[in-house]
JSON list of C-alpha atoms in Angstrom, two decimals:
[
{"chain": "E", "resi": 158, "resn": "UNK", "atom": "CA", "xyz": [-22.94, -31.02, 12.59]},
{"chain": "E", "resi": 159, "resn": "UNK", "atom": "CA", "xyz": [-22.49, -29.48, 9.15]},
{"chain": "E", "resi": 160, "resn": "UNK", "atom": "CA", "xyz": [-19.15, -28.13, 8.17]},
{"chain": "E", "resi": 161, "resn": "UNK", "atom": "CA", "xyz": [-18.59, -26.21, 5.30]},
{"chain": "E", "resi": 162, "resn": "UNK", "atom": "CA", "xyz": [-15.67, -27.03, 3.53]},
{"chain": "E", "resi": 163, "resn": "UNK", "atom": "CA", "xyz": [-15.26, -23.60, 1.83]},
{"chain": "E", "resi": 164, "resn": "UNK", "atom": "CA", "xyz": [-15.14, -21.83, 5.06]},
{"chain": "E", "resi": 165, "resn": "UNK", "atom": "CA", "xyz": [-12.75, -24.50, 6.26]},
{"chain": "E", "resi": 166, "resn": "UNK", "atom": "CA", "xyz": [-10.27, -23.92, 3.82]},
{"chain": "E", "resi": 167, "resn": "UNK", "atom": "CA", "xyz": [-10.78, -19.86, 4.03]},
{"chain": "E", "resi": 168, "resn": "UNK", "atom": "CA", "xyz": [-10.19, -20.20, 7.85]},
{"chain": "E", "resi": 169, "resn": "UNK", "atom": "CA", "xyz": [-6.70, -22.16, 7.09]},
{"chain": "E", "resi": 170, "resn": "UNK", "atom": "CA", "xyz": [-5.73, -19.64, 4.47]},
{"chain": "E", "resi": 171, "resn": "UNK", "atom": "CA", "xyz": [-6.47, -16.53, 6.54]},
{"chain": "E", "resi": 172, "resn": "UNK", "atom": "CA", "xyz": [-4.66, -18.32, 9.78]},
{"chain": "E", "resi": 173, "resn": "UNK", "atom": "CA", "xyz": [-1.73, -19.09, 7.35]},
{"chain": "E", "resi": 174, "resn": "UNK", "atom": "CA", "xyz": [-1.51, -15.08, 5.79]},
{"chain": "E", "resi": 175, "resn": "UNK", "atom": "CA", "xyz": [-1.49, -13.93, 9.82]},
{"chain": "E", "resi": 176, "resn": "UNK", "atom": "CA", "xyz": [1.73, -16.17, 10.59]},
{"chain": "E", "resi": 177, "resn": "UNK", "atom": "CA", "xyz": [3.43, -14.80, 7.39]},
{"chain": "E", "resi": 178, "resn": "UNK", "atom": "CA", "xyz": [2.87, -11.11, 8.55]},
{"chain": "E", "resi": 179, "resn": "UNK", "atom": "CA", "xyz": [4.75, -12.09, 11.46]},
{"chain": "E", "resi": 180, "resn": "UNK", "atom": "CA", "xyz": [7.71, -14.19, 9.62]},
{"chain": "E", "resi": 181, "resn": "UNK", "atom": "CA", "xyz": [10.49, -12.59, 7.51]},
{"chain": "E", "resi": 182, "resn": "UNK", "atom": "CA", "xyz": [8.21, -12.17, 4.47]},
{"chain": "E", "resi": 183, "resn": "UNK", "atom": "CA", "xyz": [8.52, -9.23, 1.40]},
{"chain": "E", "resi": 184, "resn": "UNK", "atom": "CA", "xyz": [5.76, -6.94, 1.09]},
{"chain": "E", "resi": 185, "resn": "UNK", "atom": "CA", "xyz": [4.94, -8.43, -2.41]},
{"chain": "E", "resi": 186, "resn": "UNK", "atom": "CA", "xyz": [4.99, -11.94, -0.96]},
{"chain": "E", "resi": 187, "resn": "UNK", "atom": "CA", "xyz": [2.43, -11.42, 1.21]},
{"chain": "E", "resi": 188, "resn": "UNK", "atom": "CA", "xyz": [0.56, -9.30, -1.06]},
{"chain": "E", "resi": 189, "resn": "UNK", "atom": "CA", "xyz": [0.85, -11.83, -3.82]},
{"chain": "E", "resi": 190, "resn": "UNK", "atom": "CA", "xyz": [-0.12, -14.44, -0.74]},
{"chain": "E", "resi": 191, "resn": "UNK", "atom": "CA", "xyz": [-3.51, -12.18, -0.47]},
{"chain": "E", "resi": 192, "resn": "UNK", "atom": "CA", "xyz": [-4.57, -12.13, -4.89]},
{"chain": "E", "resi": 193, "resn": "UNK", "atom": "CA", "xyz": [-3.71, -16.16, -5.08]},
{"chain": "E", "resi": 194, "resn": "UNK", "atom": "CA", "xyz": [-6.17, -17.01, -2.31]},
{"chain": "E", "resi": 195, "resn": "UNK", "atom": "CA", "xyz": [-8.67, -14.77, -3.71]},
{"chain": "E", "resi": 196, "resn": "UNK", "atom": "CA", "xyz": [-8.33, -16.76, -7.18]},
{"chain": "E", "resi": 197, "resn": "UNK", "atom": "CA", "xyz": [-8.09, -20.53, -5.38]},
{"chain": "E", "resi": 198, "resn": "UNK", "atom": "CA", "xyz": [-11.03, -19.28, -2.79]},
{"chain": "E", "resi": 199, "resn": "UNK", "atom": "CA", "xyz": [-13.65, -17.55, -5.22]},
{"chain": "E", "resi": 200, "resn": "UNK", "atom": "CA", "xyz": [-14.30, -19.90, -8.01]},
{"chain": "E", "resi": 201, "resn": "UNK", "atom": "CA", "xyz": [-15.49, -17.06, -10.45]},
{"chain": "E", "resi": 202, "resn": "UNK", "atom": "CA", "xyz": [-12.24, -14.96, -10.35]},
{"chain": "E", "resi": 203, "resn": "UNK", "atom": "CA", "xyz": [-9.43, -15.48, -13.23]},
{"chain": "E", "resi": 204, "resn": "UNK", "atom": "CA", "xyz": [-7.03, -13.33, -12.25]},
{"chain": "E", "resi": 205, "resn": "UNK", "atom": "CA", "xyz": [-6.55, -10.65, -9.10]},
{"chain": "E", "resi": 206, "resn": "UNK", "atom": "CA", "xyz": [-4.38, -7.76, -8.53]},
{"chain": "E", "resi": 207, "resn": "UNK", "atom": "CA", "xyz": [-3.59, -5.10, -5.86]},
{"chain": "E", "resi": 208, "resn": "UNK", "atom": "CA", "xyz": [-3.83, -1.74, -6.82]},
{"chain": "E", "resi": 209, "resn": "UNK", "atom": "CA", "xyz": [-1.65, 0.74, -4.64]},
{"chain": "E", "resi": 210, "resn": "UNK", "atom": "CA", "xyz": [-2.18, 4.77, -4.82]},
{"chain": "E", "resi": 211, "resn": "UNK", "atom": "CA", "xyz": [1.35, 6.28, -5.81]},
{"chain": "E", "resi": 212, "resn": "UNK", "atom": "CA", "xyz": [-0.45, 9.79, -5.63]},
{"chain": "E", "resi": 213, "resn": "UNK", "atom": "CA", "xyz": [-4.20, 11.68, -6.32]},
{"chain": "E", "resi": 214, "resn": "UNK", "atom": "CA", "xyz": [-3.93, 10.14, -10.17]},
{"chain": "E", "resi": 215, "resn": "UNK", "atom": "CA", "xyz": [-1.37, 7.54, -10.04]},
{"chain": "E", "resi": 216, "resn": "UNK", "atom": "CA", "xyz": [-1.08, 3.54, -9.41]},
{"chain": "E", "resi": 217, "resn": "UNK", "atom": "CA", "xyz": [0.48, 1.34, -9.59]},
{"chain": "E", "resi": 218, "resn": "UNK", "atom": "CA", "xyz": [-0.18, -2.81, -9.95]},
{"chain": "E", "resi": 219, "resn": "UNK", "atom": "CA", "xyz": [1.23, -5.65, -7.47]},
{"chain": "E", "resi": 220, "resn": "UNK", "atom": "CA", "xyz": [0.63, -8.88, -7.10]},
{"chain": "E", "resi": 221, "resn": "UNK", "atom": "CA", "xyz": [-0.92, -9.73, -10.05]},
{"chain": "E", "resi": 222, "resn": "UNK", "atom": "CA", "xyz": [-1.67, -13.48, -10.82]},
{"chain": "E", "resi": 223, "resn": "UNK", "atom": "CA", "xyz": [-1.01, -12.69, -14.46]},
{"chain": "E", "resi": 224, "resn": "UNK", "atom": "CA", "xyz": [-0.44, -9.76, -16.89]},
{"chain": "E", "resi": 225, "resn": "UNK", "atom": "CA", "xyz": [-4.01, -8.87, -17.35]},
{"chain": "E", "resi": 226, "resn": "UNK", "atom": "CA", "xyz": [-4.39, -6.78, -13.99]},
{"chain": "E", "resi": 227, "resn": "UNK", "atom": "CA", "xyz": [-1.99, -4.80, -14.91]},
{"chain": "E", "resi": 228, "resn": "UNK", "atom": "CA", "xyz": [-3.12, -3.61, -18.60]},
{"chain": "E", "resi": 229, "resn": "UNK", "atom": "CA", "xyz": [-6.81, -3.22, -17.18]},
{"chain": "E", "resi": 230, "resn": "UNK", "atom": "CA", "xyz": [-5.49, -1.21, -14.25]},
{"chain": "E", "resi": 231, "resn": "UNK", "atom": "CA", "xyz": [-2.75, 0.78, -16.70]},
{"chain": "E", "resi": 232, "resn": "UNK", "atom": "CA", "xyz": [-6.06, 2.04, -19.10]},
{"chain": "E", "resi": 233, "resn": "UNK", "atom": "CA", "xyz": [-8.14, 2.76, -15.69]},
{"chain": "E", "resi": 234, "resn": "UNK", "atom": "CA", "xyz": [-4.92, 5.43, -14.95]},
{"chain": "E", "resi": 235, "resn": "UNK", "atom": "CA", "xyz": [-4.91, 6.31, -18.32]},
{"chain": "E", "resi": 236, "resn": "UNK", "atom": "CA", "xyz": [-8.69, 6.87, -19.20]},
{"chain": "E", "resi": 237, "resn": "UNK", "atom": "CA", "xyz": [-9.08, 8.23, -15.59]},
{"chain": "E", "resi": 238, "resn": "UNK", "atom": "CA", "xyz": [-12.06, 5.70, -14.70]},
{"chain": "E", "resi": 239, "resn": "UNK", "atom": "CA", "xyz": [-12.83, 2.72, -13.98]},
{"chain": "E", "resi": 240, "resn": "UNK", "atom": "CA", "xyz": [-13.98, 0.47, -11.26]},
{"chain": "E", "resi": 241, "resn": "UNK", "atom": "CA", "xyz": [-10.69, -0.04, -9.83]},
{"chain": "E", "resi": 242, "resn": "UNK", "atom": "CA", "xyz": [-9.76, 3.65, -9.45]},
{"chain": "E", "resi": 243, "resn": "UNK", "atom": "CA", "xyz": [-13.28, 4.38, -8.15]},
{"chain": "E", "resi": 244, "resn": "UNK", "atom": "CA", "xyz": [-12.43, 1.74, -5.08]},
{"chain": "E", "resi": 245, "resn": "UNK", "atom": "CA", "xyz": [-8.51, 2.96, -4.53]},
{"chain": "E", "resi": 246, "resn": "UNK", "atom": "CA", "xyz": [-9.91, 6.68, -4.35]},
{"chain": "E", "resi": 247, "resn": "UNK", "atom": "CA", "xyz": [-13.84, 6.70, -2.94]},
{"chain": "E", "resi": 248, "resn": "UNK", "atom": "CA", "xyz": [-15.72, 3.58, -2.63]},
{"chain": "E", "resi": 249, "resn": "UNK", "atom": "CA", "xyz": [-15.43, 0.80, -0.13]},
{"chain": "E", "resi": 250, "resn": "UNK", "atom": "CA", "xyz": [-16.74, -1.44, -2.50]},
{"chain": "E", "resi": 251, "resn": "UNK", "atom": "CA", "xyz": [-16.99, -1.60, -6.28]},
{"chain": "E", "resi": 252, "resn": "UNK", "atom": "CA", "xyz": [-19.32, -4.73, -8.26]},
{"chain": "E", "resi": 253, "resn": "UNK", "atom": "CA", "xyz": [-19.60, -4.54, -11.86]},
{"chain": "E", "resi": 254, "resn": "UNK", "atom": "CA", "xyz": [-21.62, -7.81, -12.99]},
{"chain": "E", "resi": 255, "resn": "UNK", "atom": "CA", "xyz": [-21.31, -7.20, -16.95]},
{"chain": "E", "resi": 256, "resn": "UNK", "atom": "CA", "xyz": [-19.51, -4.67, -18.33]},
{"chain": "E", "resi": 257, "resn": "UNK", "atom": "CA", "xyz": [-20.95, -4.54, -21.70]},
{"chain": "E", "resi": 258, "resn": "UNK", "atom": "CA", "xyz": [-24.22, -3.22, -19.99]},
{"chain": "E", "resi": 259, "resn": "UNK", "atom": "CA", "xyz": [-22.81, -0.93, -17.09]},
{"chain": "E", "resi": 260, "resn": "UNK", "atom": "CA", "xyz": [-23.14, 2.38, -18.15]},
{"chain": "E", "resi": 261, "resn": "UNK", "atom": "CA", "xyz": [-20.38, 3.71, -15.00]},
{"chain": "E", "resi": 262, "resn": "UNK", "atom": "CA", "xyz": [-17.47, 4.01, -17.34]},
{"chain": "E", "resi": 263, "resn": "UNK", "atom": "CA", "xyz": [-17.96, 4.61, -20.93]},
{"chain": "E", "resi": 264, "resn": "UNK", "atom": "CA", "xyz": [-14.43, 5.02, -21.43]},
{"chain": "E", "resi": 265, "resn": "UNK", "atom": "CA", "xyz": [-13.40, 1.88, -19.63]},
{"chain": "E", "resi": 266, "resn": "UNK", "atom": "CA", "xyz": [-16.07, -1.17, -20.10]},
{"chain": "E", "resi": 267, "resn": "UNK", "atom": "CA", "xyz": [-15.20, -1.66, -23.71]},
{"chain": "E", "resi": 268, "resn": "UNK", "atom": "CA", "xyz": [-11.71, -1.93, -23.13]},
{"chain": "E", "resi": 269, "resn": "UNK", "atom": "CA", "xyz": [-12.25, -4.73, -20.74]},
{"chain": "E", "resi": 270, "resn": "UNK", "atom": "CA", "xyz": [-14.36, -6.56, -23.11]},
{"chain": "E", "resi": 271, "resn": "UNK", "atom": "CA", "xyz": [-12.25, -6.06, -25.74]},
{"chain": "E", "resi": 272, "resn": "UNK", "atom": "CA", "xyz": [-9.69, -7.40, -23.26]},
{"chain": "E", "resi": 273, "resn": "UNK", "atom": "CA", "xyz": [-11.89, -9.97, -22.04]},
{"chain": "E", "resi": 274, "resn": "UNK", "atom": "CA", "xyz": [-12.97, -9.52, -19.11]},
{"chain": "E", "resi": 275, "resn": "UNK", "atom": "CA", "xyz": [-16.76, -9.22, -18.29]},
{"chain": "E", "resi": 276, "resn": "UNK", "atom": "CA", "xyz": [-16.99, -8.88, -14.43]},
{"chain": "E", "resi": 277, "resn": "UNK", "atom": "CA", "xyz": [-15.29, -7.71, -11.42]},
{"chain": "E", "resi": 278, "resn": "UNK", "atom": "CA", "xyz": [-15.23, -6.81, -7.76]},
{"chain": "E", "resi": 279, "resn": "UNK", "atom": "CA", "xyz": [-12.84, -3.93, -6.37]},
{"chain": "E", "resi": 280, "resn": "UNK", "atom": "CA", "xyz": [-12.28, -3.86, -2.54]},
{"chain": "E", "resi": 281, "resn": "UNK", "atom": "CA", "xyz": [-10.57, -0.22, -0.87]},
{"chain": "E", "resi": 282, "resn": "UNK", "atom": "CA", "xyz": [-7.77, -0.81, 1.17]},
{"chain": "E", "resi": 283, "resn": "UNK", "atom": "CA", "xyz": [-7.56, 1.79, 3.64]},
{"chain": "E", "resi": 284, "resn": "UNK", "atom": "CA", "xyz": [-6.60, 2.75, 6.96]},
{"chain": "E", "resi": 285, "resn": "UNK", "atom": "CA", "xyz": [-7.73, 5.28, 9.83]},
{"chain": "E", "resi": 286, "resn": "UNK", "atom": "CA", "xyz": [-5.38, 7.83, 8.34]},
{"chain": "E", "resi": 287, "resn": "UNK", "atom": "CA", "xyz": [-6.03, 7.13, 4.27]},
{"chain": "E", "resi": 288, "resn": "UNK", "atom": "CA", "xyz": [-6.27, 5.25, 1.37]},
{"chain": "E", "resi": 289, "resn": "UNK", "atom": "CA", "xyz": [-3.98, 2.83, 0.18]},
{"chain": "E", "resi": 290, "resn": "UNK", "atom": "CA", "xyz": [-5.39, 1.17, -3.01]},
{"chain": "E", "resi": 291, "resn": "UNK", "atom": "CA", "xyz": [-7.83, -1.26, -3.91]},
{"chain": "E", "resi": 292, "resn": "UNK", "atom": "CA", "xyz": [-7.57, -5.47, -3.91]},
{"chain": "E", "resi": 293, "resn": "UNK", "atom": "CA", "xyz": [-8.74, -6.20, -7.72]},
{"chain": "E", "resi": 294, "resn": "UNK", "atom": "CA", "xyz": [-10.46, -9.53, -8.82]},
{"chain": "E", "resi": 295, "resn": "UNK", "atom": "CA", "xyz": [-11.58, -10.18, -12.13]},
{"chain": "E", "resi": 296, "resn": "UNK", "atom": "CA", "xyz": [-13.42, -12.73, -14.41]},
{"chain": "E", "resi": 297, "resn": "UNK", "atom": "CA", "xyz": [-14.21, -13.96, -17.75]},
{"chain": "E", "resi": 298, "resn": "UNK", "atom": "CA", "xyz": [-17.43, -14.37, -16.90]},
{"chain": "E", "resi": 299, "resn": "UNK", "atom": "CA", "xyz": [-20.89, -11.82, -16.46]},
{"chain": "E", "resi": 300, "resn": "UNK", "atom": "CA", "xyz": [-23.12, -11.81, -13.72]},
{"chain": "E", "resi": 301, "resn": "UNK", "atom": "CA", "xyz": [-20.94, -15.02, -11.49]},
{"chain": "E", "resi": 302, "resn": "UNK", "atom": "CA", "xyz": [-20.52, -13.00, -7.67]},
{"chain": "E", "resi": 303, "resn": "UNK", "atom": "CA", "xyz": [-22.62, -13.63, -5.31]},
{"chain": "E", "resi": 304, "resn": "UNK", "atom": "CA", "xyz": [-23.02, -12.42, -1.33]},
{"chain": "E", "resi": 305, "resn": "UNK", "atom": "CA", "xyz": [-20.25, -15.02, -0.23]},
{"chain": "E", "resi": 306, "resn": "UNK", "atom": "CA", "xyz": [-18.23, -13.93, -2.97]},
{"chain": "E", "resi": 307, "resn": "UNK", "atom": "CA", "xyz": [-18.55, -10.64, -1.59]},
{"chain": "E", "resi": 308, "resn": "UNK", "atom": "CA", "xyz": [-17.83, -11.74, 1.71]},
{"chain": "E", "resi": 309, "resn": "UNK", "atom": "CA", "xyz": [-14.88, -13.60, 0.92]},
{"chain": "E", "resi": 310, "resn": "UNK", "atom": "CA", "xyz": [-13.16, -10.57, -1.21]},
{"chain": "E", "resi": 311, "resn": "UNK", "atom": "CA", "xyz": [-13.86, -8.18, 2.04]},
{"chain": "E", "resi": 312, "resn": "UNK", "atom": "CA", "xyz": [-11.56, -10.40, 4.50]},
{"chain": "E", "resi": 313, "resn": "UNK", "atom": "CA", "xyz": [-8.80, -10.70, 1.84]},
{"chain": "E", "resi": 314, "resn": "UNK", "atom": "CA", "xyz": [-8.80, -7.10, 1.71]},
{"chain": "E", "resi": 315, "resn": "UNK", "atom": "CA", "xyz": [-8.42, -6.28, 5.09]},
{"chain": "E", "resi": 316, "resn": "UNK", "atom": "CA", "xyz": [-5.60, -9.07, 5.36]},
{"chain": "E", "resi": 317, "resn": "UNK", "atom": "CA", "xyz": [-3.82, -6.81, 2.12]},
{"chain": "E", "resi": 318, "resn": "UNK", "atom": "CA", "xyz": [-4.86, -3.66, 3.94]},
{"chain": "E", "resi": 319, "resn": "UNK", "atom": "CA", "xyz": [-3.13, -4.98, 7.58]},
{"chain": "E", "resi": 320, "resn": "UNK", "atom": "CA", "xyz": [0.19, -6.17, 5.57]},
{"chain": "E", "resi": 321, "resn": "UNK", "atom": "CA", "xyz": [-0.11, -2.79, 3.72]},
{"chain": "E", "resi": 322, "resn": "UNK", "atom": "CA", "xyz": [-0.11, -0.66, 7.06]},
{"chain": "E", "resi": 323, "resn": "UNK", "atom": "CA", "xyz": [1.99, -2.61, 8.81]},
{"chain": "E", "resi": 324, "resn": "UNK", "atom": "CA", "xyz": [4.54, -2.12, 6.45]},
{"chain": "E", "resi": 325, "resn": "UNK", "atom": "CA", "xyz": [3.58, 1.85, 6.13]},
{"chain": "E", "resi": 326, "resn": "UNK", "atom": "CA", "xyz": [4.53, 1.88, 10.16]},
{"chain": "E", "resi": 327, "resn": "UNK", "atom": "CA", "xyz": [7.70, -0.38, 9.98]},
{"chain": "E", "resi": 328, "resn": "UNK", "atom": "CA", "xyz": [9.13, 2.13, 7.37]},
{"chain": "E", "resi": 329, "resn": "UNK", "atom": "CA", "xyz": [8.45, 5.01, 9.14]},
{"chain": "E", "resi": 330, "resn": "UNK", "atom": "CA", "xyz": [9.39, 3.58, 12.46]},
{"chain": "E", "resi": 331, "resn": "UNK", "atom": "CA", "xyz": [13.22, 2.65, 10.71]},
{"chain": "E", "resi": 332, "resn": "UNK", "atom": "CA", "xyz": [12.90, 5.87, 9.54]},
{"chain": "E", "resi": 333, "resn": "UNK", "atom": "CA", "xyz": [12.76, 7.56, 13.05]},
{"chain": "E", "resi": 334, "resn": "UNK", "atom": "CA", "xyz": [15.03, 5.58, 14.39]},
{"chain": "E", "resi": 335, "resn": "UNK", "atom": "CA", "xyz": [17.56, 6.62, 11.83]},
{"chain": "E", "resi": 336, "resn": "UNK", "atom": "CA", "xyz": [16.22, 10.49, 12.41]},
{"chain": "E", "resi": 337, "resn": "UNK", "atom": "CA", "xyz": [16.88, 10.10, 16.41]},
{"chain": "E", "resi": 338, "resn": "UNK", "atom": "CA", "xyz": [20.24, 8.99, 15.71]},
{"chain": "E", "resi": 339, "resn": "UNK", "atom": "CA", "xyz": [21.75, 11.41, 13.64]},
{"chain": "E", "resi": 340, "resn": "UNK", "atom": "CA", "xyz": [19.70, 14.04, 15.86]},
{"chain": "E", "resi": 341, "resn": "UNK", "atom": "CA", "xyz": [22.01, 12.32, 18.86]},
{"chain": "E", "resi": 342, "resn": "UNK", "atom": "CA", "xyz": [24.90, 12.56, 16.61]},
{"chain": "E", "resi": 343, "resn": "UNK", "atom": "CA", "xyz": [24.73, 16.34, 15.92]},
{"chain": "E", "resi": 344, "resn": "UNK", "atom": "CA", "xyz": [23.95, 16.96, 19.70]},
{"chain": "E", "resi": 345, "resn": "UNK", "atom": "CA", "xyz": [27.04, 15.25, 20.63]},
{"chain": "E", "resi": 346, "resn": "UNK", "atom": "CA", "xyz": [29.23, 17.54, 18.30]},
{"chain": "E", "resi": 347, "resn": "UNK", "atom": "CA", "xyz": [27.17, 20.83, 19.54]},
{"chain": "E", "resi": 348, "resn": "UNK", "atom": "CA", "xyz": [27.72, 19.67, 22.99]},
{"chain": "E", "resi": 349, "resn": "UNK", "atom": "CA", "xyz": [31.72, 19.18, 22.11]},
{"chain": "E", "resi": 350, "resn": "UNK", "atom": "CA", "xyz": [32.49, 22.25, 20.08]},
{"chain": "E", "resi": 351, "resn": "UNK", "atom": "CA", "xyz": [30.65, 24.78, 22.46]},
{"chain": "E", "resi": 352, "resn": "UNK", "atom": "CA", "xyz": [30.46, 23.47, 25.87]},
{"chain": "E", "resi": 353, "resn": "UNK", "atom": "CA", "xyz": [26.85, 22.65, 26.73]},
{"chain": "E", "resi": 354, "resn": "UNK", "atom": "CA", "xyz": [24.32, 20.15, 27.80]},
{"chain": "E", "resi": 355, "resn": "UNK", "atom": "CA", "xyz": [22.14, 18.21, 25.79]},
{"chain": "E", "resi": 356, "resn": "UNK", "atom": "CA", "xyz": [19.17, 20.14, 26.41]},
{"chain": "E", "resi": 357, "resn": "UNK", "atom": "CA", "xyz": [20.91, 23.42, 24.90]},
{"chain": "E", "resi": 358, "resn": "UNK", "atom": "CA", "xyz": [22.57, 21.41, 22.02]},
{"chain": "E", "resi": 359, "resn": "UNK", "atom": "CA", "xyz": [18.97, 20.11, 21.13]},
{"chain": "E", "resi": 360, "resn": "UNK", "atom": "CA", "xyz": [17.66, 23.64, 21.44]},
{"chain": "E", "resi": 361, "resn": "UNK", "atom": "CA", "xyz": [20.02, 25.24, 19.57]},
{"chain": "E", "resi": 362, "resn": "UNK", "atom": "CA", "xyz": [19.30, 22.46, 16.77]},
{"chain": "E", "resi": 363, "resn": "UNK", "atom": "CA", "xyz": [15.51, 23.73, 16.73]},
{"chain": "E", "resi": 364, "resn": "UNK", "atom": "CA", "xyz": [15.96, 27.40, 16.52]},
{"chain": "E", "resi": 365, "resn": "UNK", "atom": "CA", "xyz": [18.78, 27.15, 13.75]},
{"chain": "E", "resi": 366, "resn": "UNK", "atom": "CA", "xyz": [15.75, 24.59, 12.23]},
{"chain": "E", "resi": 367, "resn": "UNK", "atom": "CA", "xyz": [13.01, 27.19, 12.37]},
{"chain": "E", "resi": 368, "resn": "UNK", "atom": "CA", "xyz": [15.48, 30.21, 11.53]},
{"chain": "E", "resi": 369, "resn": "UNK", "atom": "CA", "xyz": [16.25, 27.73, 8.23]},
{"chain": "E", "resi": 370, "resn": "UNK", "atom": "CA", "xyz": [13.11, 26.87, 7.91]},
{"chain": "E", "resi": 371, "resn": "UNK", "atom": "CA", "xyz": [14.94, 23.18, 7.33]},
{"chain": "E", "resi": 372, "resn": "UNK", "atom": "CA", "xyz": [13.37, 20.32, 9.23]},
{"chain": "E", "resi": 373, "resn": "UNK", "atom": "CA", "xyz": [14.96, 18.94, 12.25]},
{"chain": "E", "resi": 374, "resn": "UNK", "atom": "CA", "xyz": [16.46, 15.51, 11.16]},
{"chain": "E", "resi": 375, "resn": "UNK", "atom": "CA", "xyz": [17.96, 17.34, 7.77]},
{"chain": "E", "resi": 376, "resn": "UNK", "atom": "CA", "xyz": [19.60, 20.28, 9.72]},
{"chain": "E", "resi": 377, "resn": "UNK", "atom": "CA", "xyz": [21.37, 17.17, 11.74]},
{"chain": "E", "resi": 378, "resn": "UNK", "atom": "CA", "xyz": [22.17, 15.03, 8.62]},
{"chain": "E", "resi": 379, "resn": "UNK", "atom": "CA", "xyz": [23.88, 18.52, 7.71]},
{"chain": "E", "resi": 380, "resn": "UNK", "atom": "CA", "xyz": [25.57, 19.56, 11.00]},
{"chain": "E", "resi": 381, "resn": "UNK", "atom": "CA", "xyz": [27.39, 15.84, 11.47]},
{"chain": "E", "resi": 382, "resn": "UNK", "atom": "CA", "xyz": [27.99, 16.02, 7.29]},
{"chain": "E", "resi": 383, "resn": "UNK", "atom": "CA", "xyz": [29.91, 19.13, 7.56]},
{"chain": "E", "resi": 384, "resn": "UNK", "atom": "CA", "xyz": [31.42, 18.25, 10.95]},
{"chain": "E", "resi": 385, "resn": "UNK", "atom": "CA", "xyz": [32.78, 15.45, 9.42]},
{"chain": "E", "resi": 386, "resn": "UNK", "atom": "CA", "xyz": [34.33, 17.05, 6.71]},
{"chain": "E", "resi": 387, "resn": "UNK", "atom": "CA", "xyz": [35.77, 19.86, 8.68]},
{"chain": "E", "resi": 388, "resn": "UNK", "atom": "CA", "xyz": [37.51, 17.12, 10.97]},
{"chain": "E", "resi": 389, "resn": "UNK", "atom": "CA", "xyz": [38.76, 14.99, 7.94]},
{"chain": "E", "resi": 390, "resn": "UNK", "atom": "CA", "xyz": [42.71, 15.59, 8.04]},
{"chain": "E", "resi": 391, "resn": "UNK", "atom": "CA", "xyz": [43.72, 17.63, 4.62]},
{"chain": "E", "resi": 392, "resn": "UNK", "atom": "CA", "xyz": [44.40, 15.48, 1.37]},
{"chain": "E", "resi": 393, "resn": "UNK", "atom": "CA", "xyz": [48.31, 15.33, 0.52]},
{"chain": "E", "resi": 394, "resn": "UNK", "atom": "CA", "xyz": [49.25, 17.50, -2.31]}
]
């Protein structure tokens, strides 16, 4: 039986980046985790970045396996093109095999020669709900990607695009669990100062919301803010 010792090592290096997304990793660990396999799997990239959408026209570079990323990905912001933008804000997949003969971005391609790079291959990250950014891999070389190249680039950017989301969902679940509990903590002064359930306190937290047009959680931070101050015993004079 043949085994192919290229997809043996990718199958090790993708089993490895699932146990870190489960172990007390940084976001930029496992992100930087994601761009070094890409340049130790695919022999033809020299360096590999992750490109993350800040807004519609802004990024911003992580991960890079050297400085190079980041100036190519700086002049894609600042000429507004480039292969990389096209992948963090359309395309699922972006291949330029020479750069000093792709006419897609005048602005761009000469810049990356001059920089020297001649090739590249830009992966979106994305989930159900948006983009995120692209995974970036570059080379000194024209015309050296091929299919399993291609292939190989595709699972390393889901892998960025799972670490990516899943760190999207544990923000905003902290973040709701922080919102529920000064929500409970407003409530309990409501339900204190004027004699009434939970379900009125609550109530009376969403009308004075609407009324403010404030949202709910910020109306709370306020209410327990000022109820704290109003309960703080006078300074001495």
């Amino acid at each position: 039986m043949n085994h192919d010792p290229r997809r043996n090592t990718l199958s090790r290096q993708i089993a490895d980046m699932t146990r870190s997304f489960f172990a007390p990793r940084s976001l930029e660990d496992t992100l930087r985790g994601v761009t070094e396999s890409a340049t130790e799997l695919i022999d033809a990239v020299d360096c590999a970045d992750i490109l993350i959408a800040e807004g519609p026209r802004r990024y911003r570079s992580h991960a890079a396996t050297s400085e190079l990323p980041v100036r190519l990905d700086a002049l894609q912001e600042q000429l507004d093109e480039g292969p990389c933008v096209d992948a963090a804000r359309s395309e699922f997949f972006v291949r330029c095999d020479d750069f000093r003969t792709d006419p897609r971005w005048p602005g761009f391609a000469p810049k990356a020669v001059e920089a020297g790079v001649l090739s590249s291959m830009s992966f979106r990250l994305y989930t159900k709900e948006d983009t995120i950014g692209a995974l970036n891999l570059f080379s000194l070389a024209a015309n050296v990607f091929d299919d399993a190249d291609e292939e190989l680039g595709a699972v390393l950017a889901t892998h960025a695009a799972v670490a990516l989301y899943t760190a999207n969902k544990t923000e905003q679940f902290a973040s709701g669990l922080a919102s529920r509990d000064v929500i409970g903590q407003a409530k309990g002064m409501l339900m204190e100062r004027y004699g009434i359930d939970a379900v009125q306190a609550f109530e009376l937290i969403r009308q004075l919301s609407q009324n403010e047009n404030i949202p709910v959680a910020t109306l709370a931070a306020d209410l327990v803010r000022l109820g704290s101050e109003s309960a703080s015993p006078p300074a001495a004079r």
